[in-house]
Amino acid sequence: MDIDAWVWWLIGAVGLGIPLVLTAMPEFGMFSVGAVAGAVTAALGFGIVPQVLVFVVVSVALIAVVRPIAARHRGPQHASGVDALRGRQAVVLERVDAAGGGRIKLAGEIWSARALDPDQAFEPGRQVDVVDIDGATAVVM
């Protein structure tokens, strides 16, 4: 049994659609659409060179056009872990200076802290801003 070229292109499109579903990488979907375009080209009776060219052109065009549009509409990325703590406010529990050794309450947890500016010190009860996390130490100002 001789299988037509357009059937192979559709099998390829399905094969490219599987990683799209498993990995949520939209590029595989764009290649899958390119394979469908190759299948249409084959069904219209064109040879292998035009089929491959249509596949490549459609796939590259989709990646070049759709990816930037999708990236613009993706919405804000949410910080997590220590990145989410930068910019938050904390309350000083024990005196904080540049030498370290002080303690703050940050996001409901007790953290060791040190002042960003070596000439500054913060007394208990004062609110400070977290500018960085250095290991397990919050750098505040």
mmCIF file of C-alpha atoms in Angstrom, residues 1-118:
data_model
loop_
_atom_site.group_PDB
_atom_site.id
_atom_site.type_symbol
_atom_site.label_atom_id
_atom_site.label_comp_id
_atom_site.label_asym_id
_atom_site.label_seq_id
_atom_site.Cartn_x
_atom_site.Cartn_y
_atom_site.Cartn_z
ATOM 1 C CA MET A 1 0.000 0.000 0.000
ATOM 2 C CA ASP A 2 1.467 3.322 -1.100
ATOM 3 C CA ILE A 3 0.649 6.205 1.242
ATOM 4 C CA ASP A 4 0.221 9.644 -0.322
ATOM 5 C CA ALA A 5 2.595 12.427 0.717
ATOM 6 C CA TRP A 6 -0.194 14.508 2.231
ATOM 7 C CA VAL A 7 -0.943 11.682 4.683
ATOM 8 C CA TRP A 8 2.695 11.696 5.822
ATOM 9 C CA TRP A 9 2.479 15.445 6.356
ATOM 10 C CA LEU A 10 -0.641 14.976 8.499
ATOM 11 C CA ILE A 11 1.106 12.264 10.506
ATOM 12 C CA GLY A 12 3.974 14.715 10.992
ATOM 13 C CA ALA A 13 1.514 17.417 12.083
ATOM 14 C CA VAL A 14 0.047 15.097 14.710
ATOM 15 C CA GLY A 15 3.553 14.070 15.764
ATOM 16 C CA LEU A 16 4.470 17.737 16.256
ATOM 17 C CA GLY A 17 1.233 18.347 18.138
ATOM 18 C CA ILE A 18 2.056 15.753 20.788
ATOM 19 C CA PRO A 19 5.053 17.656 22.258
ATOM 20 C CA LEU A 20 2.931 20.814 22.118
ATOM 21 C CA VAL A 21 0.456 19.219 24.499
ATOM 22 C CA LEU A 22 3.105 17.608 26.702
ATOM 23 C CA THR A 23 5.474 20.576 27.014
ATOM 24 C CA ALA A 24 3.161 23.548 26.381
ATOM 25 C CA MET A 25 5.738 24.943 23.944
ATOM 26 C CA PRO A 26 3.725 26.811 21.294
ATOM 27 C CA GLU A 27 6.536 26.497 18.740
ATOM 28 C CA PHE A 28 5.577 22.853 18.212
ATOM 29 C CA GLY A 29 2.052 23.978 17.349
ATOM 30 C CA MET A 30 3.450 26.378 14.768
ATOM 31 C CA PHE A 31 5.499 23.583 13.201
ATOM 32 C CA SER A 32 2.363 21.433 13.246
ATOM 33 C CA VAL A 33 0.456 24.108 11.317
ATOM 34 C CA GLY A 34 3.382 24.249 8.871
ATOM 35 C CA ALA A 35 3.055 20.489 8.384
ATOM 36 C CA VAL A 36 -0.671 20.884 7.651
ATOM 37 C CA ALA A 37 0.241 23.516 5.056
ATOM 38 C CA GLY A 38 2.703 21.003 3.586
ATOM 39 C CA ALA A 39 -0.107 18.436 3.476
ATOM 40 C CA VAL A 40 -2.354 20.863 1.584
ATOM 41 C CA THR A 41 0.484 21.562 -0.857
ATOM 42 C CA ALA A 42 0.957 17.817 -1.405
ATOM 43 C CA ALA A 43 -2.794 17.270 -1.845
ATOM 44 C CA LEU A 44 -2.794 19.957 -4.544
ATOM 45 C CA GLY A 45 -0.269 17.859 -6.474
ATOM 46 C CA PHE A 46 2.937 19.842 -5.914
ATOM 47 C CA GLY A 47 6.255 18.049 -5.584
ATOM 48 C CA ILE A 48 8.381 17.537 -2.500
ATOM 49 C CA VAL A 49 10.425 20.756 -2.905
ATOM 50 C CA PRO A 50 7.369 23.069 -2.841
ATOM 51 C CA GLN A 51 5.913 21.016 0.036
ATOM 52 C CA VAL A 52 9.046 21.492 2.151
ATOM 53 C CA LEU A 53 9.298 25.157 1.191
ATOM 54 C CA VAL A 54 5.677 25.774 2.226
ATOM 55 C CA PHE A 55 6.292 23.940 5.518
ATOM 56 C CA VAL A 56 9.398 26.033 6.257
ATOM 57 C CA VAL A 57 7.869 29.359 5.196
ATOM 58 C CA VAL A 58 4.636 28.853 7.144
ATOM 59 C CA SER A 59 6.463 27.597 10.263
ATOM 60 C CA VAL A 60 9.017 30.413 10.260
ATOM 61 C CA ALA A 61 6.361 33.032 9.523
ATOM 62 C CA LEU A 62 4.231 31.827 12.429
ATOM 63 C CA ILE A 63 7.187 31.814 14.799
ATOM 64 C CA ALA A 64 8.323 35.267 13.626
ATOM 65 C CA VAL A 65 4.857 36.824 13.848
ATOM 66 C CA VAL A 66 2.930 34.934 16.535
ATOM 67 C CA ARG A 67 5.639 34.557 19.212
ATOM 68 C CA PRO A 68 6.233 38.309 19.672
ATOM 69 C CA ILE A 69 2.490 38.968 19.784
ATOM 70 C CA ALA A 70 1.988 36.198 22.355
ATOM 71 C CA ALA A 71 4.904 37.495 24.440
ATOM 72 C CA ARG A 72 3.342 40.977 24.558
ATOM 73 C CA HIS A 73 -0.010 39.575 25.701
ATOM 74 C CA ARG A 74 1.407 37.152 28.249
ATOM 75 C CA GLY A 75 0.740 39.344 31.266
ATOM 76 C CA PRO A 76 3.053 40.071 34.164
ATOM 77 C CA GLN A 77 5.450 37.449 35.431
ATOM 78 C CA HIS A 78 5.061 36.797 39.125
ATOM 79 C CA ALA A 79 8.196 36.684 41.213
ATOM 80 C CA SER A 80 8.664 33.736 43.530
ATOM 81 C CA GLY A 81 11.069 32.673 46.231
ATOM 82 C CA VAL A 82 13.584 35.303 47.305
ATOM 83 C CA ASP A 83 12.751 37.387 44.221
ATOM 84 C CA ALA A 84 9.275 37.927 45.667
ATOM 85 C CA LEU A 85 10.797 39.338 48.871
ATOM 86 C CA ARG A 86 12.762 42.117 47.191
ATOM 87 C CA GLY A 87 10.949 45.425 47.521
ATOM 88 C CA ARG A 88 8.781 44.302 50.447
ATOM 89 C CA GLN A 89 8.626 46.033 53.782
ATOM 90 C CA ALA A 90 9.744 44.434 57.023
ATOM 91 C CA VAL A 91 9.743 45.350 60.716
ATOM 92 C CA VAL A 92 12.995 45.501 62.670
ATOM 93 C CA LEU A 93 12.981 43.167 65.692
ATOM 94 C CA GLU A 94 16.619 43.570 66.767
ATOM 95 C CA ARG A 95 18.890 46.493 65.862
ATOM 96 C CA VAL A 96 20.067 46.216 62.236
ATOM 97 C CA ASP A 97 23.304 47.791 60.996
ATOM 98 C CA ALA A 98 25.820 47.122 58.234
ATOM 99 C CA ALA A 99 27.747 44.622 60.378
ATOM 100 C CA GLY A 100 24.739 42.313 60.371
ATOM 101 C CA GLY A 101 23.414 40.411 63.316
ATOM 102 C CA GLY A 102 20.094 42.220 63.371
ATOM 103 C CA ARG A 103 16.721 40.579 62.888
ATOM 104 C CA ILE A 104 13.613 41.580 60.962
ATOM 105 C CA LYS A 105 10.156 40.142 60.458
ATOM 106 C CA LEU A 106 9.640 39.683 56.731
ATOM 107 C CA ALA A 107 6.563 38.024 55.225
ATOM 108 C CA GLY A 108 5.698 36.473 58.564
ATOM 109 C CA GLU A 109 9.158 34.995 59.099
ATOM 110 C CA ILE A 110 12.172 36.063 61.137
ATOM 111 C CA TRP A 111 15.198 36.909 58.978
ATOM 112 C CA SER A 112 18.722 37.976 59.772
ATOM 113 C CA ALA A 113 19.369 41.378 58.246
ATOM 114 C CA ARG A 114 22.013 43.963 57.568
ATOM 115 C CA ALA A 115 21.809 47.563 56.415
ATOM 116 C CA LEU A 116 22.656 48.438 52.832
ATOM 117 C CA ASP A 117 24.323 51.702 53.871
ATOM 118 C CA PRO A 118 27.264 51.105 56.237
#
